[in-house]
Tab-separated table of C-alpha atoms and ligand atoms in Angstrom:
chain	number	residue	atom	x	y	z
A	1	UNK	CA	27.355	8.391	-25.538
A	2	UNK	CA	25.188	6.897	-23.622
A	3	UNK	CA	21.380	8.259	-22.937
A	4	UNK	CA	18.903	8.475	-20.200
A	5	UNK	CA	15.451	7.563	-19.920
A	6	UNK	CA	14.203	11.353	-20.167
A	7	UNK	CA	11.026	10.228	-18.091
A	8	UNK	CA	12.906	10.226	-15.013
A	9	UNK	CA	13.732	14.120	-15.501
A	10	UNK	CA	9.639	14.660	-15.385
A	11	UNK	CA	9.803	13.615	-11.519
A	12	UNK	CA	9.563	16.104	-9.100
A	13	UNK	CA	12.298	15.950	-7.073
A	14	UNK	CA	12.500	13.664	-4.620
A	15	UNK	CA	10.087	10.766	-3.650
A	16	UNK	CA	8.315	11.741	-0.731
A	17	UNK	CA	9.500	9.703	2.032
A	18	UNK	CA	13.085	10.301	0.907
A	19	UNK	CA	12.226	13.982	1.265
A	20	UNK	CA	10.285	14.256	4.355
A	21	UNK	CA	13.924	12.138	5.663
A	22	UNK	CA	15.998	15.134	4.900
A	23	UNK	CA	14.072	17.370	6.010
A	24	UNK	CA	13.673	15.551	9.571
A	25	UNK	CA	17.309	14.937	9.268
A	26	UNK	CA	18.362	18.050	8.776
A	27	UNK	CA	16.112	19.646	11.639
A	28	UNK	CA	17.858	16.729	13.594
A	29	UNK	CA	21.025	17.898	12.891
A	30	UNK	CA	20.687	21.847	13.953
A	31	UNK	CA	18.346	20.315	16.707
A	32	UNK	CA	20.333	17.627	18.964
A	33	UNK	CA	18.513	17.562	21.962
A	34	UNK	CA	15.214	17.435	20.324
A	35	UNK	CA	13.314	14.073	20.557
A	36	UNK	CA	11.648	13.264	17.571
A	37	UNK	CA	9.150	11.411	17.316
A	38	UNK	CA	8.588	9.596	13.768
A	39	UNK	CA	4.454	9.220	12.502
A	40	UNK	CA	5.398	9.565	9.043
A	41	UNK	CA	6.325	6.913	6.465
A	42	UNK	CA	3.630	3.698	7.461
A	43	UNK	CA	6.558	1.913	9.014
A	44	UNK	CA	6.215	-0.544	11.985
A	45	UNK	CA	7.649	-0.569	14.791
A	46	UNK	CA	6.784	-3.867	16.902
A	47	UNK	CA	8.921	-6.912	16.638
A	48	UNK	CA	7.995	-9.855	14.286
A	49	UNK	CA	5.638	-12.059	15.540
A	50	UNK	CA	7.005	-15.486	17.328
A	51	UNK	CA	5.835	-17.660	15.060
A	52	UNK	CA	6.841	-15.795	12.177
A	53	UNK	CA	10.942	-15.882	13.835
A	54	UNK	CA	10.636	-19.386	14.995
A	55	UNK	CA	9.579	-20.380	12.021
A	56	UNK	CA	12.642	-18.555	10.178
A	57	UNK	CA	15.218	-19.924	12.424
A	58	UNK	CA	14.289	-23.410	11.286
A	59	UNK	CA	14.491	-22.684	7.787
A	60	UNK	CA	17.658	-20.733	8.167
A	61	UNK	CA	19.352	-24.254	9.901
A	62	UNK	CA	18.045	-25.948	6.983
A	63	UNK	CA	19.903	-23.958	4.797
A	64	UNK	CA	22.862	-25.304	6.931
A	65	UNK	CA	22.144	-29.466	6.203
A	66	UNK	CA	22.875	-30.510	2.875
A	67	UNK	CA	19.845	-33.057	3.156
A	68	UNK	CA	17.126	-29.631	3.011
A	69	UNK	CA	19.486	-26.698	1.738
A	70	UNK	CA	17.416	-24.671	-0.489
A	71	UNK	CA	18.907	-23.193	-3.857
A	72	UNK	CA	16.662	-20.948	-6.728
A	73	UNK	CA	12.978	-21.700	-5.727
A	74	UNK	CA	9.934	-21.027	-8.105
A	75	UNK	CA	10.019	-17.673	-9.576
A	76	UNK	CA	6.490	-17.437	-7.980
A	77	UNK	CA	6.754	-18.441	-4.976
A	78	UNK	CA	6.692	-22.027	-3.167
A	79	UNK	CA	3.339	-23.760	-3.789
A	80	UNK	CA	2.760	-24.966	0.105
A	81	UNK	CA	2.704	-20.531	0.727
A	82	UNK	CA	0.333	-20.397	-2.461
A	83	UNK	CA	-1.875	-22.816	-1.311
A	84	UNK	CA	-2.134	-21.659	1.937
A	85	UNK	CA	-3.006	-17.826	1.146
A	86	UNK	CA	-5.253	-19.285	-1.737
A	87	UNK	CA	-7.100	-20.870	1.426
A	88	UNK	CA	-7.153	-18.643	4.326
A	89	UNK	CA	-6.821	-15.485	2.545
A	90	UNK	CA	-9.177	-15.875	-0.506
A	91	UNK	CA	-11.258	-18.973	-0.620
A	92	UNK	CA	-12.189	-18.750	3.421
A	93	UNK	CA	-14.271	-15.473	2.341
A	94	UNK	CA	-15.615	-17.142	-0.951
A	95	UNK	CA	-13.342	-15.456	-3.126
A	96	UNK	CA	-12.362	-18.020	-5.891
A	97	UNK	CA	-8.807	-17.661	-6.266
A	98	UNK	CA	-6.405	-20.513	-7.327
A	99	UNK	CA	-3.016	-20.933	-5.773
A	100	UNK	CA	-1.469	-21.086	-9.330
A	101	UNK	CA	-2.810	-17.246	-9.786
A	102	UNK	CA	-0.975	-16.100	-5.996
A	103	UNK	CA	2.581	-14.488	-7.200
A	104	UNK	CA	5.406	-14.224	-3.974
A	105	UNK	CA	7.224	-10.893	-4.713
A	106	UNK	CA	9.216	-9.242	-2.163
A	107	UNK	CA	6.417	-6.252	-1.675
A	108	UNK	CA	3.371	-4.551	-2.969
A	109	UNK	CA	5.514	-1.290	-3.655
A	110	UNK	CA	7.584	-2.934	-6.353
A	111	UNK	CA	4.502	-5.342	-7.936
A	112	UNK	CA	2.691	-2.448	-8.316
A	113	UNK	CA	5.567	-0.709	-10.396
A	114	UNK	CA	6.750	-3.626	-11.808
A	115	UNK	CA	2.826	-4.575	-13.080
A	116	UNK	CA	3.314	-2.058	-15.950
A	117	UNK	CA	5.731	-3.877	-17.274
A	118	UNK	CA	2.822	-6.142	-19.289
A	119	UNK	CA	0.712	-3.281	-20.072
A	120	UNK	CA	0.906	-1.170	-23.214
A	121	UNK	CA	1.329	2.657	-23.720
A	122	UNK	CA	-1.039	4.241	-24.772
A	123	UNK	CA	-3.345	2.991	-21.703
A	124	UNK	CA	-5.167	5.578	-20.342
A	125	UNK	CA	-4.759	5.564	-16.750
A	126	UNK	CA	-6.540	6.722	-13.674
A	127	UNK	CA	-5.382	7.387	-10.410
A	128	UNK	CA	-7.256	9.281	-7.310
A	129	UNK	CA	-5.991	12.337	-5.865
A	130	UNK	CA	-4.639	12.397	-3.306
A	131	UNK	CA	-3.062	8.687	-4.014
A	132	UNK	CA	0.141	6.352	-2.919
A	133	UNK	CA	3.031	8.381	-4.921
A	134	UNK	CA	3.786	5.031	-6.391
A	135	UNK	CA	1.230	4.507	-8.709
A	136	UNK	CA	2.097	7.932	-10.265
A	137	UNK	CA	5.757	8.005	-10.201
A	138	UNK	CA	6.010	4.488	-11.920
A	139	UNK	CA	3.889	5.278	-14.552
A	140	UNK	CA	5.628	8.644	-15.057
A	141	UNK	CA	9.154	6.803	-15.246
A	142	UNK	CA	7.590	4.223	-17.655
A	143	UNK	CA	6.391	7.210	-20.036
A	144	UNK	CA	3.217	7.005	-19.921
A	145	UNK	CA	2.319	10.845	-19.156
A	146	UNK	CA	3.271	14.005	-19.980
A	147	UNK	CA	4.603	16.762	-17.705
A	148	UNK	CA	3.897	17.522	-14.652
A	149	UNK	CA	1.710	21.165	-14.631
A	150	UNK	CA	1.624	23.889	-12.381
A	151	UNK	CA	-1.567	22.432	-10.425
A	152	UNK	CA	0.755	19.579	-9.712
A	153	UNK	CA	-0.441	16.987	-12.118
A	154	UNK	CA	0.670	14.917	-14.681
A	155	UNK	CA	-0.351	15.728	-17.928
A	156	UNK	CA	-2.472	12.660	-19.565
A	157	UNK	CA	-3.015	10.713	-16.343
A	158	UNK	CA	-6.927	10.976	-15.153
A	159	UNK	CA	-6.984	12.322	-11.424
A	160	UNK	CA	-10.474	11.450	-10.145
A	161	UNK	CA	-10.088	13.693	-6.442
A	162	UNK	CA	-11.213	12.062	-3.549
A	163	UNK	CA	-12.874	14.483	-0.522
A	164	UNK	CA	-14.421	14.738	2.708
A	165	UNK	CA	-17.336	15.538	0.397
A	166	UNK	CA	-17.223	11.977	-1.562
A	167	UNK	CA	-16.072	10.426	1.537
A	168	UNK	CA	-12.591	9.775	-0.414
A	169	UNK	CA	-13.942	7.417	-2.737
A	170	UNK	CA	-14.021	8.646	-6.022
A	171	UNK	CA	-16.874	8.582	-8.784
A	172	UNK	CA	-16.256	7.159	-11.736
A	173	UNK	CA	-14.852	8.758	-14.321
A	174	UNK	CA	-16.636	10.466	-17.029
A	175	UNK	CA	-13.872	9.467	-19.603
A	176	UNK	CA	-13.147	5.683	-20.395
A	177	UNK	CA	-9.882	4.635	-18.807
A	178	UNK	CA	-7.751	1.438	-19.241
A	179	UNK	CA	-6.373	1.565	-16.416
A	180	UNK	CA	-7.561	2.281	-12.949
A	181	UNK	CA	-5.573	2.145	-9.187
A	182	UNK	CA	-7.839	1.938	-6.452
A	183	UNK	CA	-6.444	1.123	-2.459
A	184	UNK	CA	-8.650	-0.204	0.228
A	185	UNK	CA	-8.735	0.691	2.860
A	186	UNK	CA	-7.151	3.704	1.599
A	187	UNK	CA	-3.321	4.366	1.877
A	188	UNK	CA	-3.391	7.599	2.405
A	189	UNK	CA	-6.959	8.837	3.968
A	190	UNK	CA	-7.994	5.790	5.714
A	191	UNK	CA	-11.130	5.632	3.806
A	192	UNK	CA	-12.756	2.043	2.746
A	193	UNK	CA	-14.915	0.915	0.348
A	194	UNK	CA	-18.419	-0.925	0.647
A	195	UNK	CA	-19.312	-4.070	-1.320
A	196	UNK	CA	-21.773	-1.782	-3.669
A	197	UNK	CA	-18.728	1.003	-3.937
A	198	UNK	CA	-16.374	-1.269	-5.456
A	199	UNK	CA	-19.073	-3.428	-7.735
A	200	UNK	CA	-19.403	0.138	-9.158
A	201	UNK	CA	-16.052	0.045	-9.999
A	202	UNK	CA	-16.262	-4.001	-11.156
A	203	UNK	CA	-18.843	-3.099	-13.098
A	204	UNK	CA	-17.269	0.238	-14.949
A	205	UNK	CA	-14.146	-2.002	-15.917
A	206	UNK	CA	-15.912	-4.835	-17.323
A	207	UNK	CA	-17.743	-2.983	-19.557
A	208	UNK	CA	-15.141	-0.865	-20.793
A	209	UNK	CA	-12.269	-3.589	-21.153
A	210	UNK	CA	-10.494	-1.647	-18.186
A	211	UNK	CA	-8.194	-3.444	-15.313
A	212	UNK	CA	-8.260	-2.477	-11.739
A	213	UNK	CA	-5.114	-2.689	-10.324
A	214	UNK	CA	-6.743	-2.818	-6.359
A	215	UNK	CA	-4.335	-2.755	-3.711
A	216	UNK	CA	-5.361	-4.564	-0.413
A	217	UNK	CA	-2.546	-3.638	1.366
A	218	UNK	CA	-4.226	-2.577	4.397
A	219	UNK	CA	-6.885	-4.978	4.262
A	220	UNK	CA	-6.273	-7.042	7.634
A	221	UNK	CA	-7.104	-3.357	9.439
A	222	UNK	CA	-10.675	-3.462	8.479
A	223	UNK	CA	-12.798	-3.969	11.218
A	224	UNK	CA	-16.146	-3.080	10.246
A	225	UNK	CA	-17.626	-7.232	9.343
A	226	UNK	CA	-19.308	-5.613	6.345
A	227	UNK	CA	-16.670	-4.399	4.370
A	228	UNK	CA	-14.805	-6.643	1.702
A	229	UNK	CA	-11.268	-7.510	2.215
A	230	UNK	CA	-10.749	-8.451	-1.585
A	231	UNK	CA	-11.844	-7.108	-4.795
A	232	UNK	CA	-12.601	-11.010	-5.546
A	233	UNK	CA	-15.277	-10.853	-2.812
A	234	UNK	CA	-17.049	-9.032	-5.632
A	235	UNK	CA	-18.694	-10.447	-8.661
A	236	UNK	CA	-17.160	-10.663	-11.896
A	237	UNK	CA	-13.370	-9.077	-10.503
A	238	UNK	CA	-11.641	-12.034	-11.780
A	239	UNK	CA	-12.026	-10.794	-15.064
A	240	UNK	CA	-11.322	-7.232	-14.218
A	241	UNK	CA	-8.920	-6.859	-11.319
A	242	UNK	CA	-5.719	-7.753	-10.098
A	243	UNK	CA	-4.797	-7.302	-6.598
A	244	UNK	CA	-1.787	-6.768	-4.447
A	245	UNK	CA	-1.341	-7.826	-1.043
A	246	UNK	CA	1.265	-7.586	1.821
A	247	UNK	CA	3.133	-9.075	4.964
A	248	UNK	CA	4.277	-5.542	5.763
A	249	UNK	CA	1.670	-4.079	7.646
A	250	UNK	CA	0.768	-7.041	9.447
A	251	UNK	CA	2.806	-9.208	10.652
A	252	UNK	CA	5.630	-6.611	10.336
A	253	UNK	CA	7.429	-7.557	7.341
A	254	UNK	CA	8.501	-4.309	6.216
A	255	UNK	CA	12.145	-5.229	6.688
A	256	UNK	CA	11.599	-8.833	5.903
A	257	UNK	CA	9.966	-8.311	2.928
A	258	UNK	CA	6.982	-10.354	1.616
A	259	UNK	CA	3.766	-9.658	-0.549
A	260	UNK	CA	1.962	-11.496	-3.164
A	261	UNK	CA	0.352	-10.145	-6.150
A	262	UNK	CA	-3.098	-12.035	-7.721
A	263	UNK	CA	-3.516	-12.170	-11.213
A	264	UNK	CA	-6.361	-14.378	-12.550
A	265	UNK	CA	-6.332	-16.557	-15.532
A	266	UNK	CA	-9.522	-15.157	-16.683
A	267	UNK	CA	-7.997	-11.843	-17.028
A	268	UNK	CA	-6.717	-10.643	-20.321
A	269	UNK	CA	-6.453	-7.497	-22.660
A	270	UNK	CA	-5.876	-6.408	-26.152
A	271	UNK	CA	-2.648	-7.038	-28.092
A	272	UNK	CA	-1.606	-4.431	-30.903
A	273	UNK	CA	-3.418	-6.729	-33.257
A	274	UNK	CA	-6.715	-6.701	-31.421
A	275	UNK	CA	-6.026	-10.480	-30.190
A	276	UNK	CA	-7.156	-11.189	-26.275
A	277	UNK	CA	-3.985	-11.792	-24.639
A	278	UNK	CA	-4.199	-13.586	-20.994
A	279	UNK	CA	-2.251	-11.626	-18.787
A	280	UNK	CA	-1.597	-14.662	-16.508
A	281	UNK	CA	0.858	-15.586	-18.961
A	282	UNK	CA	2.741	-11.770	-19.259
A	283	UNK	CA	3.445	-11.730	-15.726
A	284	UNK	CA	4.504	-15.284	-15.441
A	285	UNK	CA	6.632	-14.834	-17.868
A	286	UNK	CA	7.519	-11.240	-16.600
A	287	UNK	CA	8.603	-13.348	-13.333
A	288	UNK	CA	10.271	-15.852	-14.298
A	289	UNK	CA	12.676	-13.263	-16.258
A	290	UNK	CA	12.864	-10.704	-14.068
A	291	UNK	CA	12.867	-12.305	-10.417
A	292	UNK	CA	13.990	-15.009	-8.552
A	293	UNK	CA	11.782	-15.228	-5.942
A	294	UNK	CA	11.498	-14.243	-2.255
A	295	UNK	CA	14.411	-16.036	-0.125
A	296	UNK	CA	12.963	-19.321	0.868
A	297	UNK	CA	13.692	-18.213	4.873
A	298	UNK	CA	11.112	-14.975	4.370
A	299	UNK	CA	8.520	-17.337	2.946
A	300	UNK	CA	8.399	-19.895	5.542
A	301	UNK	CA	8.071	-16.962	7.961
A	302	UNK	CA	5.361	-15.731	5.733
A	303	UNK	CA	3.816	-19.437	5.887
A	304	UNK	CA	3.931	-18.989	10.165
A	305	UNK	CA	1.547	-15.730	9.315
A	306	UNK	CA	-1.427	-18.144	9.005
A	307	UNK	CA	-0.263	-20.991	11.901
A	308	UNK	CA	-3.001	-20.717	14.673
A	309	UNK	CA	-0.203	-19.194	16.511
A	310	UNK	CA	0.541	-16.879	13.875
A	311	UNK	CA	-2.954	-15.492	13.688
A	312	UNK	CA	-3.113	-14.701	17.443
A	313	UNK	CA	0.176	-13.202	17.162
A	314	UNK	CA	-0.823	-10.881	14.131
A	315	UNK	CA	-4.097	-10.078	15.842
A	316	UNK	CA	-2.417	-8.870	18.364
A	317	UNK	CA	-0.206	-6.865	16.387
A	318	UNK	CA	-3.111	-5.145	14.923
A	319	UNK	CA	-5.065	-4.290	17.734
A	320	UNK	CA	-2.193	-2.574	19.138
A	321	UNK	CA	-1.692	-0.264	16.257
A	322	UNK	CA	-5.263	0.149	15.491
A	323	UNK	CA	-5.437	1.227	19.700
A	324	UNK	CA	-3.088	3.589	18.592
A	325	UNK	CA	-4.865	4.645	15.924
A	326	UNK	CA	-8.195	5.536	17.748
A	327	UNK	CA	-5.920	7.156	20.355
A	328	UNK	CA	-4.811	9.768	17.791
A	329	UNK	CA	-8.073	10.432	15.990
A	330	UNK	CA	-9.947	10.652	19.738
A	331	UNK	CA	-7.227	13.170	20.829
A	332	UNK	CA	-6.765	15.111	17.497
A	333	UNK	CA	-10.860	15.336	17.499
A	334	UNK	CA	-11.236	16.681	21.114
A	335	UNK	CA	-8.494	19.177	20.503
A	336	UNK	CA	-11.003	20.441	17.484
A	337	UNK	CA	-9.526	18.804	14.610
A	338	UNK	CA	-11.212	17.593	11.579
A	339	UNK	CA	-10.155	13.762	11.582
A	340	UNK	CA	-10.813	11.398	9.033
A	341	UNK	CA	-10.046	7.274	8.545
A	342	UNK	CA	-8.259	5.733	11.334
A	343	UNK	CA	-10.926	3.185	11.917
A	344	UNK	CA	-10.630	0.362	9.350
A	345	UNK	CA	-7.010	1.530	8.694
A	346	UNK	CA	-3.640	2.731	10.646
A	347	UNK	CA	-3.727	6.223	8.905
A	348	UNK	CA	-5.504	9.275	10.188
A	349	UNK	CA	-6.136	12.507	7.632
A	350	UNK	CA	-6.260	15.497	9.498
A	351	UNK	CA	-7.133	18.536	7.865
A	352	UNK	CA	-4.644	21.194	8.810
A	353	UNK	CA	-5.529	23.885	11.600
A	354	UNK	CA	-5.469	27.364	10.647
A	355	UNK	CA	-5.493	26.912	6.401
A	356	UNK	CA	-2.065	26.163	7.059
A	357	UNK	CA	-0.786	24.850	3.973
A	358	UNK	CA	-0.142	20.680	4.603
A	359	UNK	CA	4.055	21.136	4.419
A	360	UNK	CA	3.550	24.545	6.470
A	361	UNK	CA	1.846	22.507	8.998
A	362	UNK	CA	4.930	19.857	8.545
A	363	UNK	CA	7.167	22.502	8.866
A	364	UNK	CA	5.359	23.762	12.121
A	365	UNK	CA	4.743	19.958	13.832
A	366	UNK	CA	8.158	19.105	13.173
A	367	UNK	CA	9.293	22.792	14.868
A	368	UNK	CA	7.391	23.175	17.430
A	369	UNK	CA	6.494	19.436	18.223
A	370	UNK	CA	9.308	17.633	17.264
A	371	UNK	CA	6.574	15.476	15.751
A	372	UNK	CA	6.865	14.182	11.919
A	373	UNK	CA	3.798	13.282	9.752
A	374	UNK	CA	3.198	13.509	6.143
A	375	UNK	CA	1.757	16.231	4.143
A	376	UNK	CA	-1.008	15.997	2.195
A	377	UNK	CA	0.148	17.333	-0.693
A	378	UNK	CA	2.389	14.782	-0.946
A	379	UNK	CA	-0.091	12.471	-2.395
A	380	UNK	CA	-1.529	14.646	-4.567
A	381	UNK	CA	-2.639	18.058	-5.356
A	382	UNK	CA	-5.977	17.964	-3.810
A	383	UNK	CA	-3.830	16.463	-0.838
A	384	UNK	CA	-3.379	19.899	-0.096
A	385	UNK	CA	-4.427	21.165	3.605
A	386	UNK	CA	-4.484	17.725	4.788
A	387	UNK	CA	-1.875	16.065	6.616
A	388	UNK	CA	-1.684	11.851	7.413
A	389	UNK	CA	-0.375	10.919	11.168
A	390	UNK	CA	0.418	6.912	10.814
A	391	UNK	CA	-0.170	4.484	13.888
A	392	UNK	CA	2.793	2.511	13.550
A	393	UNK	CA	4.908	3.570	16.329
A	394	UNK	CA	5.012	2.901	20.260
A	395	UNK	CA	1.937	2.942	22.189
A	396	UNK	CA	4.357	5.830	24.653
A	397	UNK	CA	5.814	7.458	21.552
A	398	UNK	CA	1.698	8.021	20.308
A	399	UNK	CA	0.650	9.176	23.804
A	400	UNK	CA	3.878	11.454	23.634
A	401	UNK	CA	3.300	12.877	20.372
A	402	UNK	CA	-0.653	13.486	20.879
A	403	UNK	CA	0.222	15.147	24.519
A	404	UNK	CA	2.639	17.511	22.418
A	405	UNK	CA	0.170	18.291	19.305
A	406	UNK	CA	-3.070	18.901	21.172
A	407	UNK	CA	-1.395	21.003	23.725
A	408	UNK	CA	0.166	23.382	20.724
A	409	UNK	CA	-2.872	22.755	18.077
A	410	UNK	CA	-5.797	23.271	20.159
A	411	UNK	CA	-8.131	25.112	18.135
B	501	LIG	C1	3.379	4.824	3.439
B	501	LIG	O1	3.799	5.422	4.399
B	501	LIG	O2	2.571	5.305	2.645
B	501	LIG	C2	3.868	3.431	3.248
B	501	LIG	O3	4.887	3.125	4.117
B	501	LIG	C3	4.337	3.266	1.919
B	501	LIG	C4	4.707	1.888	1.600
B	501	LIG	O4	4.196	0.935	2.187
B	501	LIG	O5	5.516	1.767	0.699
């Protein structure tokens, strides 16, 4: 007979975007005439930019001429993408990252599951709380905590909470961890981190033989000149960190699928038998088993990203959601809500009116609104009476949605 992996039985029951979709669906289905309006799951909504499509259309009638069909490309990724994000992304802002160390994947959701894959088990890991439900889940499924207890947490992982009071950045912890997830700006409060913040962090790892796992998924929302866009931007992360980035939530790729994932060769850690093992290699090799690469169409859309078109076009894209974004924490705010993030990131936290509990409040938006966000708790236990509206929609569906909440929530 065959068996299960009895990890997956630890997860609660649904992932939470999956969840908050049957729930929506289900009010959708007693509710016909209602007209929902979707600021849940970080999704965009505006078309791809036109340099990113023209740039696809080529490739795809090259894949039509026998002279420049494409078959298997590099398991990481072509190097004329490489170089170019080694450039403009890293090495424009002094961060000294080599092309050979950029991995193509097809998105930072499944690097940052698929990373444990090189990484032993008896790491002790840390995650904030709340956090992206990824980080968690994956290292649940991979066995690498206990079960879940009745505050909501998994035994043996280290939640450090992050607060209004901390200004959702957690302190370090006061136990040494292996292991350590940090996302900025964050995914889901909005918060970001300062040069000094993170060196904290740089710091902590390096002298504990701990990796960062830093996901920069949000980075091209930062706005504030100060603030660094890549934990390379601070010294001595290349031989503590490894970073994940994404063409999803800017130039629109979450249906196209693109990210990259760096991984310097001066990183390394400990093999059973205490040797220093670069972990350059393990993912390479992790790669080149596991994936053939992103389709050689996505990536020369990708490549458009950083065309002086392409940068305009993105720019723009940006701007509109981050309008959005300043629309909904200026609204929510005058109405007499406590707002948080929205200003270096797409996401606002709201704490919930009332002490309503964050999936009470869900319940209630979705009711009474016909509005759909995502409840704190979601992301964590000290999520709880918090509740994340997302930018990415319509600039009408945002003014429709605000018009709705701050007429029904105004406290
Ligand atoms: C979110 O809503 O948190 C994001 O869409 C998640 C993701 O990018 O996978």
């Amino acid at each position: 007979m065959a068996t299960i992996n009895d990890h997956y039985l630890k997860l609660k029951a649904g992932y939470l975007f999956p969840e908050i979709a049957r729930r929506v669906n289900a009010f959708a289905e007693a509710n016909p005439g209602a007209k929902i309006i979707k600021l849940g799951i970080g999704d965009v909504t505006e078309p791809l930019p036109e340099a990113c499509r023209t740039a696809m259309i080529k490739a795809v009638e090259e894949m039509g001429d026998r002279a420049t069909f494409k078959g298997y490309g590099p398991e990481q990724g072509y190097g004329w993408l490489r170089d170019k994000i080694a450039q403009e992304d890293f090495q424009s802002r002094g961060c000294e990252v080599d092309a050979s160390e950029i991995f193509i994947s097809d998105g930072s959701k499944c690097d940052s599951g698929n990373i444990l894959d090189i990484f032993g088990k008896s790491n002790k890991i840390a995650v904030t709380d709340p956090v992206y439900p990824v980080y968690v889940d994956t290292n649940v499924m991979a066995g690498h905590t206990g079960d879940l207890n009745d505050q909501g947490e998994y035994q043996g992982l280290v939640y450090l909470p992050i607060t209004a009071e901390n200004q959702f950045t957690a302190a370090l912890p006061t136990e040494k961890v292996d292991l350590i997830y940090l996302c900025f700006p964050n995914n889901p409060t909005g918060a970001t981190a300062t040069q000094d913040y993170l060196k904290t962090w740089v710091d902590y790892a390096r002298a504990n033989g701990s990796i960062i796992l830093f996901d920069a998924a949000y980075e091209a929302y930062i706005t504030n000149s100060t603030l660094p866009h890549s934990i390379y931007e601070i010294e001595g992360a290349r031989d503590c960190a490894i970073e994940f980035r994404s063409f999803s939530k800017n130039a629109g790729f979450t249906g196209t699928r693109c990210a990259l994932t760096v991984v310097p060769k001066t990183l390394s850690a400990k093999a059973a038998d205490g040797a220093d093992v670069e972990l350059w290699k393990l993912w390479n090799r992790r790669q080149s088993t596991k994936f053939n690469g992103v389709s050689y169409i996505v990536q020369r859309g990708a490549e458009a990203v950083y065309s002086e078109a392409g940068q305009t076009q993105v720019r723009r894209l940006i701007d509109f959601y981050m309008e959005n974004a300043r629309m909904i924490r200026e609204q929510l705010t005058a109405a007499g809500l406590a707002v948080y993030g929205g200003v270096n990131a797409p996401y606002v936290w709201v704490k919930t009116p009332a002490g309503l509990s964050s999936w009470d409040f869900f319940d209630k938006l979705l009711q009474v609104c016909h509005v759909v966000g995502t409840p704190g708790s979601g992301f964590g236990a000290a999520g709880e009476g918090y509740f994340r509206i997302s930018a990415f929609n319509s600039r009408e569906n945002v003014e429709a949605a605000m018009e709705r909440i701050t007429e029904k929530f105004k406290v």
